[in-house]
XYZ file of C-alpha atoms in Angstrom:
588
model
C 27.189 9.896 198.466
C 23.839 11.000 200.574
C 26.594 12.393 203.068
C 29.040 13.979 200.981
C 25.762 15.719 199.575
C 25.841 18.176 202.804
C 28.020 20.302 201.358
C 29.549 21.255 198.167
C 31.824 18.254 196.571
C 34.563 19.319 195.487
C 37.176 17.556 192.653
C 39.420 16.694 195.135
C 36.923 15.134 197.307
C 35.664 13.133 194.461
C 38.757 11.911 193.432
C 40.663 11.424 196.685
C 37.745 8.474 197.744
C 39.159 6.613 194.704
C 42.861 7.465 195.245
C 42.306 5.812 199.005
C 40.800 2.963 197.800
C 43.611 2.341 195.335
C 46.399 3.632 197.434
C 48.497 0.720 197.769
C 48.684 0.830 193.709
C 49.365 4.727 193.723
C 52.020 4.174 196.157
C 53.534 1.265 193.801
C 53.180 4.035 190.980
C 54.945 6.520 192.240
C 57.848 4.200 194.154
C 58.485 3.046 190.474
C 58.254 6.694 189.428
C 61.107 7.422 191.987
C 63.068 4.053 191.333
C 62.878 5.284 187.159
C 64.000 8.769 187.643
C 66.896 7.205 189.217
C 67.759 4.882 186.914
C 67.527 7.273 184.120
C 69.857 9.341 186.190
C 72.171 6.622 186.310
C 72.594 6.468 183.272
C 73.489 10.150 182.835
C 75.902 9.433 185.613
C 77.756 6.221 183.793
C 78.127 7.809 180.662
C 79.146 11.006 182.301
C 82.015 8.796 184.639
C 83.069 6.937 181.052
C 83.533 10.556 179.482
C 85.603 11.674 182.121
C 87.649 8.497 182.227
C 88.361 8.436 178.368
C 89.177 12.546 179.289
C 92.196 10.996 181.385
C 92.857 7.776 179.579
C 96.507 7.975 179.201
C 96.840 7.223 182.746
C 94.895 3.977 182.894
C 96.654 0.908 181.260
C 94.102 -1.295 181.205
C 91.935 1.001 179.263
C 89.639 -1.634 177.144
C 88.959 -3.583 180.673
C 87.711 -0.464 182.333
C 85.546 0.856 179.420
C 84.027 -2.976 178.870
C 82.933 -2.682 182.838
C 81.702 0.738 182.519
C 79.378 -0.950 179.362
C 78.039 -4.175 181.384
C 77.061 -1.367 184.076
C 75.571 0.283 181.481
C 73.410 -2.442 180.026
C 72.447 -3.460 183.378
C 71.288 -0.421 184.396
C 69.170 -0.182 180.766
C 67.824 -3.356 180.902
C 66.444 -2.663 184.795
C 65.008 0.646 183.623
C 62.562 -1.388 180.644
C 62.093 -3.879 183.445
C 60.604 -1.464 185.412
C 59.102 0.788 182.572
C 56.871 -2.576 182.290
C 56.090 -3.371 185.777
C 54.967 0.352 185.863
C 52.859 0.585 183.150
C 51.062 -3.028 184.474
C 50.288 -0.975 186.955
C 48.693 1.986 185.190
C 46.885 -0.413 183.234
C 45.183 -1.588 186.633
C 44.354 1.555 188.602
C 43.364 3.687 185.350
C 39.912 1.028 184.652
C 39.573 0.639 188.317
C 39.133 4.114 189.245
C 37.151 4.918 185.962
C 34.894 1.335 187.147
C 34.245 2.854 190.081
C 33.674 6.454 189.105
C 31.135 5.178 186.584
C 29.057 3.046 189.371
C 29.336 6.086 191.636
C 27.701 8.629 189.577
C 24.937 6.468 188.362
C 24.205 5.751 191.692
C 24.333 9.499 191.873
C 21.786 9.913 189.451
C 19.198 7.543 190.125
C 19.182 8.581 193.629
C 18.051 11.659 192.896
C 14.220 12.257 193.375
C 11.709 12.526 190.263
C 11.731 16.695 190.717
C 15.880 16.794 189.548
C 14.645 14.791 186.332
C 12.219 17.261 185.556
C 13.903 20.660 186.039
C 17.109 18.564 184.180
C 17.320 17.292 180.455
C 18.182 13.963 180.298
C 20.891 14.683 177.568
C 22.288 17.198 179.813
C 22.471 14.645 182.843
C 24.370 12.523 180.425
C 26.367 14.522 179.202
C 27.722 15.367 182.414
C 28.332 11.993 183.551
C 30.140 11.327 180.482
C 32.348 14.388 180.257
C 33.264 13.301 184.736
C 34.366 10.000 183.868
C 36.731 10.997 180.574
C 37.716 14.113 182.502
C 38.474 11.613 185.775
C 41.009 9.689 183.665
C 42.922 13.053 182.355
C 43.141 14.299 185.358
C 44.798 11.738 187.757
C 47.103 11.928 184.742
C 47.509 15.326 184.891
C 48.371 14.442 188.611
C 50.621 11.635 188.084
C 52.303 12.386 185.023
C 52.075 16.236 184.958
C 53.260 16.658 188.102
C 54.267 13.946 190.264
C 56.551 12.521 187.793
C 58.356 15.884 187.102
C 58.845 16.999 190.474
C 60.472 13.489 190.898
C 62.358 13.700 187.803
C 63.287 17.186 188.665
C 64.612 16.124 192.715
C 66.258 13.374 191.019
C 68.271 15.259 188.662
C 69.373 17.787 191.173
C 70.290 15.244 193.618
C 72.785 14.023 190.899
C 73.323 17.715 190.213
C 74.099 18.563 194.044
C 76.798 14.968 193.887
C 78.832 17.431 191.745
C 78.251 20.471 193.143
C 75.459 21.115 196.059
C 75.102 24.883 195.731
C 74.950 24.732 192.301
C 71.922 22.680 192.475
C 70.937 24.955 194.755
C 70.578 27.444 192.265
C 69.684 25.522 189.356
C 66.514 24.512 191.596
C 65.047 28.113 192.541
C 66.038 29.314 189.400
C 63.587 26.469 188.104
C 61.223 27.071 190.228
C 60.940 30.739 189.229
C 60.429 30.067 185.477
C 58.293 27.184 186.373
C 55.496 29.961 187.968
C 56.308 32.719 185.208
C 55.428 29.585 183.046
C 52.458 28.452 184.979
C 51.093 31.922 184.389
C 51.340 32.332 181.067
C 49.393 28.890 180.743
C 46.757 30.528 183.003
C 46.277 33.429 180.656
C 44.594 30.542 178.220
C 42.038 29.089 180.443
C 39.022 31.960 179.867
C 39.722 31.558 175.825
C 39.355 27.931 176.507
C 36.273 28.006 178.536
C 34.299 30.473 175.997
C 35.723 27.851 173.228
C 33.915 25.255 175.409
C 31.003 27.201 176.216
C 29.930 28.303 172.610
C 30.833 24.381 170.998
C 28.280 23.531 173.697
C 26.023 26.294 172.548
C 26.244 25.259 168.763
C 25.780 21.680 169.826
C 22.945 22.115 171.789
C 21.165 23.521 169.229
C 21.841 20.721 166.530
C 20.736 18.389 168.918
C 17.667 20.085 169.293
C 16.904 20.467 165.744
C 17.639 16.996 165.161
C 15.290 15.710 167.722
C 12.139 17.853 166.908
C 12.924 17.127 163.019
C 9.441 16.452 162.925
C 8.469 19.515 163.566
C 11.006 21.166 161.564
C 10.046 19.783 158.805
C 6.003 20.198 159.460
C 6.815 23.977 159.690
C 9.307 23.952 156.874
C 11.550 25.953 158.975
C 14.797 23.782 157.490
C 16.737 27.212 156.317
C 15.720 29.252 159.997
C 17.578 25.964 161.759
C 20.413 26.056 159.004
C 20.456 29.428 160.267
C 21.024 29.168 163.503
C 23.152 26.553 164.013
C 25.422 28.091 161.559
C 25.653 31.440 163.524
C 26.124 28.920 166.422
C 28.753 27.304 164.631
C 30.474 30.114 163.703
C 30.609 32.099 166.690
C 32.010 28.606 168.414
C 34.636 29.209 165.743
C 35.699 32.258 166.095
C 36.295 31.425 169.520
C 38.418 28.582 168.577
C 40.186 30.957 166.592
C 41.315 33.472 169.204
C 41.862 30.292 171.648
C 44.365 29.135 169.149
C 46.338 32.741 168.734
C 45.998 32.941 172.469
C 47.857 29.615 172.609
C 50.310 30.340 170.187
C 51.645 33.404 171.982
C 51.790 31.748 175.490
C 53.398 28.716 173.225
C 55.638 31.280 171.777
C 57.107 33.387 174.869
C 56.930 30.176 176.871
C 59.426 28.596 174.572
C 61.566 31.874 174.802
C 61.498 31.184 178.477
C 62.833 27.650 178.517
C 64.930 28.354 175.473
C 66.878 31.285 178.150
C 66.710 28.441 181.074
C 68.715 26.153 179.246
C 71.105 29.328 178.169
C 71.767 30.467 182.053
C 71.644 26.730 183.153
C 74.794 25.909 180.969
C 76.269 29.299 181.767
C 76.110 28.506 185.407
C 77.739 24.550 185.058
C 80.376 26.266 182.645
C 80.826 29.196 185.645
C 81.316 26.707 188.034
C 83.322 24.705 186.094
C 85.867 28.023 185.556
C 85.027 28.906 189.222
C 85.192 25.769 191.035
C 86.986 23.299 189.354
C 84.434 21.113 188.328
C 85.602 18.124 186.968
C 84.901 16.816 183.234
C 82.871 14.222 184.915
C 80.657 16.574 186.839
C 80.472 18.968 183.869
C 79.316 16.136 181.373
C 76.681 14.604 184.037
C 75.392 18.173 185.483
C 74.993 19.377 181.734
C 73.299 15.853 181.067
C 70.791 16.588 183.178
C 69.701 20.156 182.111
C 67.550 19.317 179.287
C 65.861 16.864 182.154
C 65.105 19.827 184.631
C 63.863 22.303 181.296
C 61.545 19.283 180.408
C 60.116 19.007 183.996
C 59.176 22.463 183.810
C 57.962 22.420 180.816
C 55.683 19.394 181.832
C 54.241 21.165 184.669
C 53.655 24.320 182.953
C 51.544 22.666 180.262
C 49.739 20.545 182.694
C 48.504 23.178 184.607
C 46.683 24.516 181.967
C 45.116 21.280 180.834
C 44.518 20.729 184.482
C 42.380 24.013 184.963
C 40.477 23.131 182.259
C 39.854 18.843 183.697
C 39.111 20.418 186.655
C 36.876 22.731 185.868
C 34.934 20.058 183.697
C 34.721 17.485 186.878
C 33.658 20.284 188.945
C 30.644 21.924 186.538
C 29.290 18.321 186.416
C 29.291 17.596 190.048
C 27.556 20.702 190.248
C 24.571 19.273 189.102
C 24.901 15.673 189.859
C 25.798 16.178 193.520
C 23.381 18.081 194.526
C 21.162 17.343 197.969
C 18.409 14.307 197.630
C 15.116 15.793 198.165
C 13.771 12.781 198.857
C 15.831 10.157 201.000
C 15.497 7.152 202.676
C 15.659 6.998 206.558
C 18.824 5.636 208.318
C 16.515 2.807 209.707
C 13.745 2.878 207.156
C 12.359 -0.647 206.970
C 10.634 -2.516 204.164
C 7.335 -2.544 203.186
C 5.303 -5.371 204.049
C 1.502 -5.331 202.731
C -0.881 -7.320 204.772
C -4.114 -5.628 203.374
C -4.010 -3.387 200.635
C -5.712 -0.441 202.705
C -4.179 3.549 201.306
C -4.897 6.377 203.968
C -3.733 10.059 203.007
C -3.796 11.459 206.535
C -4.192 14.895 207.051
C -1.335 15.791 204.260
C -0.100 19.260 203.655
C 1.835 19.377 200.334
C 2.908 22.353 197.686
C 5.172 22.383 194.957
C 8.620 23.881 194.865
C 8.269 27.915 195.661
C 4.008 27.103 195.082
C 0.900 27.917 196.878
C 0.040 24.545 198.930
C -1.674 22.162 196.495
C -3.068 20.515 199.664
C -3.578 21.289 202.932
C -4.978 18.951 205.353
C -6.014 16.571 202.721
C -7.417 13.373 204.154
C -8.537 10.462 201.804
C -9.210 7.313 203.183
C -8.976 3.801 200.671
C -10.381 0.560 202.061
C -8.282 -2.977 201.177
C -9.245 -3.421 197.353
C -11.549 -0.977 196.673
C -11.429 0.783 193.390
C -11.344 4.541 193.747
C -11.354 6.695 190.601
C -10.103 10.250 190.664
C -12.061 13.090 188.393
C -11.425 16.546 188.019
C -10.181 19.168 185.647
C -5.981 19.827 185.004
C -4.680 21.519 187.914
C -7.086 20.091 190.035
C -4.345 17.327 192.061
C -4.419 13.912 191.062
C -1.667 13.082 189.528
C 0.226 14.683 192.165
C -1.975 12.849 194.175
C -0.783 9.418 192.920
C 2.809 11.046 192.505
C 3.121 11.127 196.286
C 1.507 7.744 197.093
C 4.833 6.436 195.054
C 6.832 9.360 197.025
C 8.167 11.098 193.974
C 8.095 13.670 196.054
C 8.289 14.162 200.054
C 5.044 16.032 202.221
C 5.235 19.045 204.684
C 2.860 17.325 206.986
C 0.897 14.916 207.698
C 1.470 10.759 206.380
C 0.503 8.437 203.935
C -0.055 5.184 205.114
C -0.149 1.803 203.212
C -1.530 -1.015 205.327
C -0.893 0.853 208.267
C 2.779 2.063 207.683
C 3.927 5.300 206.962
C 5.665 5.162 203.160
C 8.093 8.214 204.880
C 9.669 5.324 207.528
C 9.756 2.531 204.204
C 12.191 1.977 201.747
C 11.570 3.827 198.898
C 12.497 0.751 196.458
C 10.079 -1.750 198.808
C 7.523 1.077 198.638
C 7.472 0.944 194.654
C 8.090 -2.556 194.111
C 4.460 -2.663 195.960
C 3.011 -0.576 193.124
C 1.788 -1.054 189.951
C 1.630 1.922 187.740
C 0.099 2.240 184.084
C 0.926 5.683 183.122
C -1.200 7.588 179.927
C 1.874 8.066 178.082
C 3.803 4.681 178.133
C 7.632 4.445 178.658
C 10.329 2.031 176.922
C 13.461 1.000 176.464
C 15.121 1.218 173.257
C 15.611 -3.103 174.153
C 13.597 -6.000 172.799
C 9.658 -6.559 173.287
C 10.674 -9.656 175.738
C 13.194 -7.351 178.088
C 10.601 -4.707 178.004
C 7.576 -6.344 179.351
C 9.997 -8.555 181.688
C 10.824 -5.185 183.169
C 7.690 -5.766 185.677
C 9.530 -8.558 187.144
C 13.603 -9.435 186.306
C 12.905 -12.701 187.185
C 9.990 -13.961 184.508
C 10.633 -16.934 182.697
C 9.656 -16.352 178.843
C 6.468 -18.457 179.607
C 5.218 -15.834 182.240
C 6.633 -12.703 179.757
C 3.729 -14.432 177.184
C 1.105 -15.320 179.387
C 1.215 -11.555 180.331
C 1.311 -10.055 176.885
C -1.757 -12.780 176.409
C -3.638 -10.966 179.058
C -2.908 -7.566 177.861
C -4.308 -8.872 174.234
C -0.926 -8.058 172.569
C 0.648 -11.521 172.017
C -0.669 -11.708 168.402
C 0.753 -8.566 167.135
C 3.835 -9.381 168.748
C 4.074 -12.723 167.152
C 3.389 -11.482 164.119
C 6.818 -9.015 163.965
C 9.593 -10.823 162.062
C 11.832 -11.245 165.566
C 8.271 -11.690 167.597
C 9.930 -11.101 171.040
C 12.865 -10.187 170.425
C 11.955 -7.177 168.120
C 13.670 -3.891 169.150
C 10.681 -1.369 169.521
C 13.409 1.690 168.873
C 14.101 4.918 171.478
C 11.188 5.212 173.713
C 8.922 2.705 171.595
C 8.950 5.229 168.579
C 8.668 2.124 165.940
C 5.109 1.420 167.700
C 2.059 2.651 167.759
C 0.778 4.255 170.948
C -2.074 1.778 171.325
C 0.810 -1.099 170.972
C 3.193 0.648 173.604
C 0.151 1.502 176.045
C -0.392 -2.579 175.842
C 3.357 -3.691 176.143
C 2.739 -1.184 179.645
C -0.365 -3.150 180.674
C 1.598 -6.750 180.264
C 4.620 -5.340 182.033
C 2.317 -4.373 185.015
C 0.369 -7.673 185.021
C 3.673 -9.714 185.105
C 4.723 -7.307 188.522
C 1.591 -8.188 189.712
C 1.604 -5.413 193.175
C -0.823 -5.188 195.453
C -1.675 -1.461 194.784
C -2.082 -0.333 191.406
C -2.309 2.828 189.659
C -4.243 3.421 186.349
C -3.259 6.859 184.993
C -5.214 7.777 181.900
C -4.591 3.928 181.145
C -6.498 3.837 177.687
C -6.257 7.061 176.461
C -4.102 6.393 173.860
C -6.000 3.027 172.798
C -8.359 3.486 169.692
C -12.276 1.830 170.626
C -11.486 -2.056 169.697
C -8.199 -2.189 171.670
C -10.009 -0.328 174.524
C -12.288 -3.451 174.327
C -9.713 -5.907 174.807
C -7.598 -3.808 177.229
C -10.518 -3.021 179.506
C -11.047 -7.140 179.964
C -7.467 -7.340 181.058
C -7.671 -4.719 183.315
C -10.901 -5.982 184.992
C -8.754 -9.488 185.514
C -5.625 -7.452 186.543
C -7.650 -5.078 189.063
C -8.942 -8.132 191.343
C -7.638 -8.728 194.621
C -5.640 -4.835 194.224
C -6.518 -1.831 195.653
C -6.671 0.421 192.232
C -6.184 4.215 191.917
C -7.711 5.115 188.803
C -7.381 8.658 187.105
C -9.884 8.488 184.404
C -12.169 10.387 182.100
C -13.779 7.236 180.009
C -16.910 6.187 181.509
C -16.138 2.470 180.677
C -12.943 3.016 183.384
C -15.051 5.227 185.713
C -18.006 2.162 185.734
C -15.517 -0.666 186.923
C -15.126 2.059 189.992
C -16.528 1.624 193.292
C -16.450 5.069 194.226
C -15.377 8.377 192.441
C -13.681 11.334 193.932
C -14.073 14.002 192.431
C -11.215 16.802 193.131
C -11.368 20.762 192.694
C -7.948 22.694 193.313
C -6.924 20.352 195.570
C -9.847 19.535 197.597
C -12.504 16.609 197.730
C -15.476 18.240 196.243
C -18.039 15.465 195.789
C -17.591 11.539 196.524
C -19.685 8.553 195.422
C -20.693 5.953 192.579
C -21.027 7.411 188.606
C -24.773 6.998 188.154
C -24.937 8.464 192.014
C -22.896 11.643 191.295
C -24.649 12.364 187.647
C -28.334 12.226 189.629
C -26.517 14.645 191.730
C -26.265 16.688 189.327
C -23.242 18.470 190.935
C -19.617 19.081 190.568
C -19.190 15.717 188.600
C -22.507 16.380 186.560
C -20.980 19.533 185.115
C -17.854 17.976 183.897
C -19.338 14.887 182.803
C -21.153 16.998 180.977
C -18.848 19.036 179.178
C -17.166 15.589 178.204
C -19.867 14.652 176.964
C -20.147 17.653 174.909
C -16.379 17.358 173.765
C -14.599 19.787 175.574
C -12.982 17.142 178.268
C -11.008 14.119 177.277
């Protein structure tokens, strides 16, 4: 996808990858489209031949012989046309799951490609939603293709192929005049498409905010703002209703002159095989069979009218969501990037030069040098860098200039998955799934046996509690841990990191949301976790900032002041001052 990503994908782009991969069953598809059209032709054509022998019966003796052989034709011919009904629709049923299979892997390779930047300027519902509404619309529309208008155009070449055995330039006419109606037709359709899109747009609108009342309920309900909500989302509701409304009368006119249209088709089409029957001697045979076969032409254009419509609208919904989804990488991995391999845990920022989207640099020749396994914790007030700091050692996000090297390798020439499977991150605000406690913590490394899942949870002092759930391990902790507390979800994050076990690891805020006795315990674990790694610590508690070797304390970007905790308070600097103000309650 990285390449298609250089410019805009487009629908048919998308969808012709998966039409080439599956072309020998498309090709099948529409052979047996061809081979049915005929049949059904056939058919006309038999029981048009049996009409015009019975027409001139009196001059056949054998009467009852000839009709009998006309029949076993007949059943023949029906009996090979449900044979082949079958073999197509076996092969519908293969193709449709493939392609929507592979659509599906596709865009959530799509997705998590993307760099950490997309996921926050995006909701996640949004991202969803867009995926979702891609692979239903993906399905509609090679059916719009395939049945809307390959099919017809084949039914409708069939028929006058038939059509033309009577009488060639009456086909001939019965085909443009088809084709006129069939764009009068297509535009009336067309006329629907910006009633159907402000439909669309305001159901969104009036969705949107439901969902958004439904998941801040909370504070809905803490500012007892139920009736303002009600409100809204019923304006919302009935604006999205309204549209509906004039969508509806919109389609009921097109609906209405359309049918007029096809309604006068038929008319001239039967006034035309009766004029040529007057004209040119048709014969009852060719009269029965071309007049057969005008309800089959009407239909086709029909079809195609009101599949051009529908596919506007499918192809307008694959094309808003690759939009988003498609967009460039910011952050990719080099053609030859290699994998990380970490000999000594030693982290150099060289000389980096960073700034945020359309931002004032952040940092600008920033060196910071981090020996194998030394413990470095980072101080300084919001705004001042370090979590971006941290943010780029995981490359969340890709420099201006300069590197950042880990054990002498430059994380821009790595893999970005061997770069973060070398990094251990316990984040202030813990993430999980909505899955059991087991798959959760076993998250840090797929491969755990249950016995290493427990003897991590042991470590991060959250075993017991665990055990004492009715399902122990296998308790569902709910979307994004909400059925635990924030102390319990902070330690099912410190077992998941002890069980990955990286080389480099990254405490962010680690025990913030711990109360003072599961600080205790978690601070033990940590002191066993942190041997042997080289740590990253952003931290505010002194009992973090004492298992330090050396604190650097940050300012707007910049190294300000660098050294042990009791060395920077006798300082009485940069470090004193904020320590300070902790102290006093206005930092935490």
């Amino acid at each position: 996808m990285a390449a298609e990503n250089v410019r805009r994908l487009t629908v048919w782009r998308f969808v012709w990858k998966y039409a080439v991969q599956a072309k020998y069953l498309l090709i099948s598809f529409l052979l047996l489209f061809l081979v049915t059209a005929f049949v059904l032709r056939l058919q006309n054509y038999i029981a048009a031949e049996m009409i015009g022998f019975i027409s001139q019966a009196g001059n056949y003796p054998d009467i009852a012989q000839i009709l009998l052989k006309y029949l076993g034709f007949m059943l023949l011919v029906l009996l090979a046309g449900g044979t082949i009904e079958i073999i197509r629709r076996k092969v519908e049923a293969r193709f449709v799951p493939f392609a929507t299979l592979k659509v599906s892997k596709d865009l959530f390779v799509m997705v998590h490609k993307h760099s950490a930047r997309f996921f926050e300027e995006e909701m996640s519902g949004n991202i969803s939603g867009k995926v979702r509404n891609i692979i239903n619309s993906v399905e509609h529309f090679y059916f719009n293709v395939l049945f809307g208008f390959s099919m017809p155009i084949i039914e409708m070449g069939m028929s006058l192929c038939f059509i033309a055995f009577a009488n060639t330039k009456l086909a001939l006419i019965l085909g443009l005049m088809n084709l006129f109606f069939l764009l009068v037709a297509v535009y009336l359709r067309k006329q629907i498409t910006p009633y159907s899109a402000m439909k669309a747009k305001l159901n969104a609108a009036a969705n949107g905010i439901f969902v958004d009342g439904v998941t801040n309920s909370q504070l809905v309900k803490s500012f007892a703002n139920y009736f303002y909500e009600k409100r809204l989302y019923f304006k919302a509701a009935r604006d999205a209703a309204v549209a509906q409304q004039r969508a509806m009368n919109k389609d009921l006119m097109v609906r209405f002159v359309s049918q007029l249209i096809f309604d006068s088709m038929t008319i001239v089409s039967y006034a035309l095989i009766f004029y040529f029957w007057y004209k040119y001697d048709l014969s009852v045979a060719n009269v029965v069979l071309s007049s057969s076969l005008i309800m089959s032409l009407v239909n086709a254009v029909r079809n195609m009218s009101y599949f051009a419509s529908n596919f506007a609208e499918v192809y307008g919904i694959i094309q808003d969501g690759l939009d988003l989804l498609a967009i460039p990488n910011e952050v990719e991995d080099k053609p030859d990037a290699k994998v990380l391999k970490v000999k000594e845990n030693r982290i150099d920022y060289d000389k980096i030069t960073y700034h945020y989207k359309n931002g004032k640099p952040l940092f600008k020749n920033f060196s910071l040098h981090i020996a194998p396994n030394e413990k470095v914790g980072l101080v300084g007030h919001s705004g001042s860098g370090k979590s971006t700091l941290i943010k780029l050692l995981s490359r969340y996000y890709d420099l201006q200039k300069g590197k950042i090297l880990i054990s002498g390798q430059d994380i821009a020439d790595v893999t970005q998955e061997s770069l973060r499977k070398n990094i251990a991150v316990i984040p202030q605000e813990s993430t999980l799934f909505n899955r059991s406690i087991m798959e959760n913590i076993r998250y840090g490394n797929p491969k755990a046996s249950d016995k290493q899942v427990i003897a991590a949870a042991k470590k991060a002092y959250i075993h017991d509690f665990i055990m004492s759930l009715p399902n122990g391990y296998q308790s569902k902790v709910g979307e994004r841990g909400v059925m635990l507390s924030g102390g319990e979800r902070q330690r099912i994050a410190i077992a998941r990191a002890i069980l990955k076990n990286a080389p480099v690891l990254i405490l962010d805020e680690a025990t913030s949301a711990l109360d003072s006795e599961s600080e205790r315990y978690i601070q033990r674990s940590l002191k066993t976790l942190m041997k042997g790694k080289t740590v990253i610590a952003i931290a505010h508690r002194l009992s973090t900032l004492n298992e330090m070797d050396r604190l650097v304390v940050m300012d707007k970007g910049k190294i300000v002041e660098t050294g042990k905790h009791q060395e920077l308070l006798e300082k009485k600097g940069a470090y004193y001052k904020f320590y300070e103000m902790q102290a006093a309650g206005f930092e935490r």
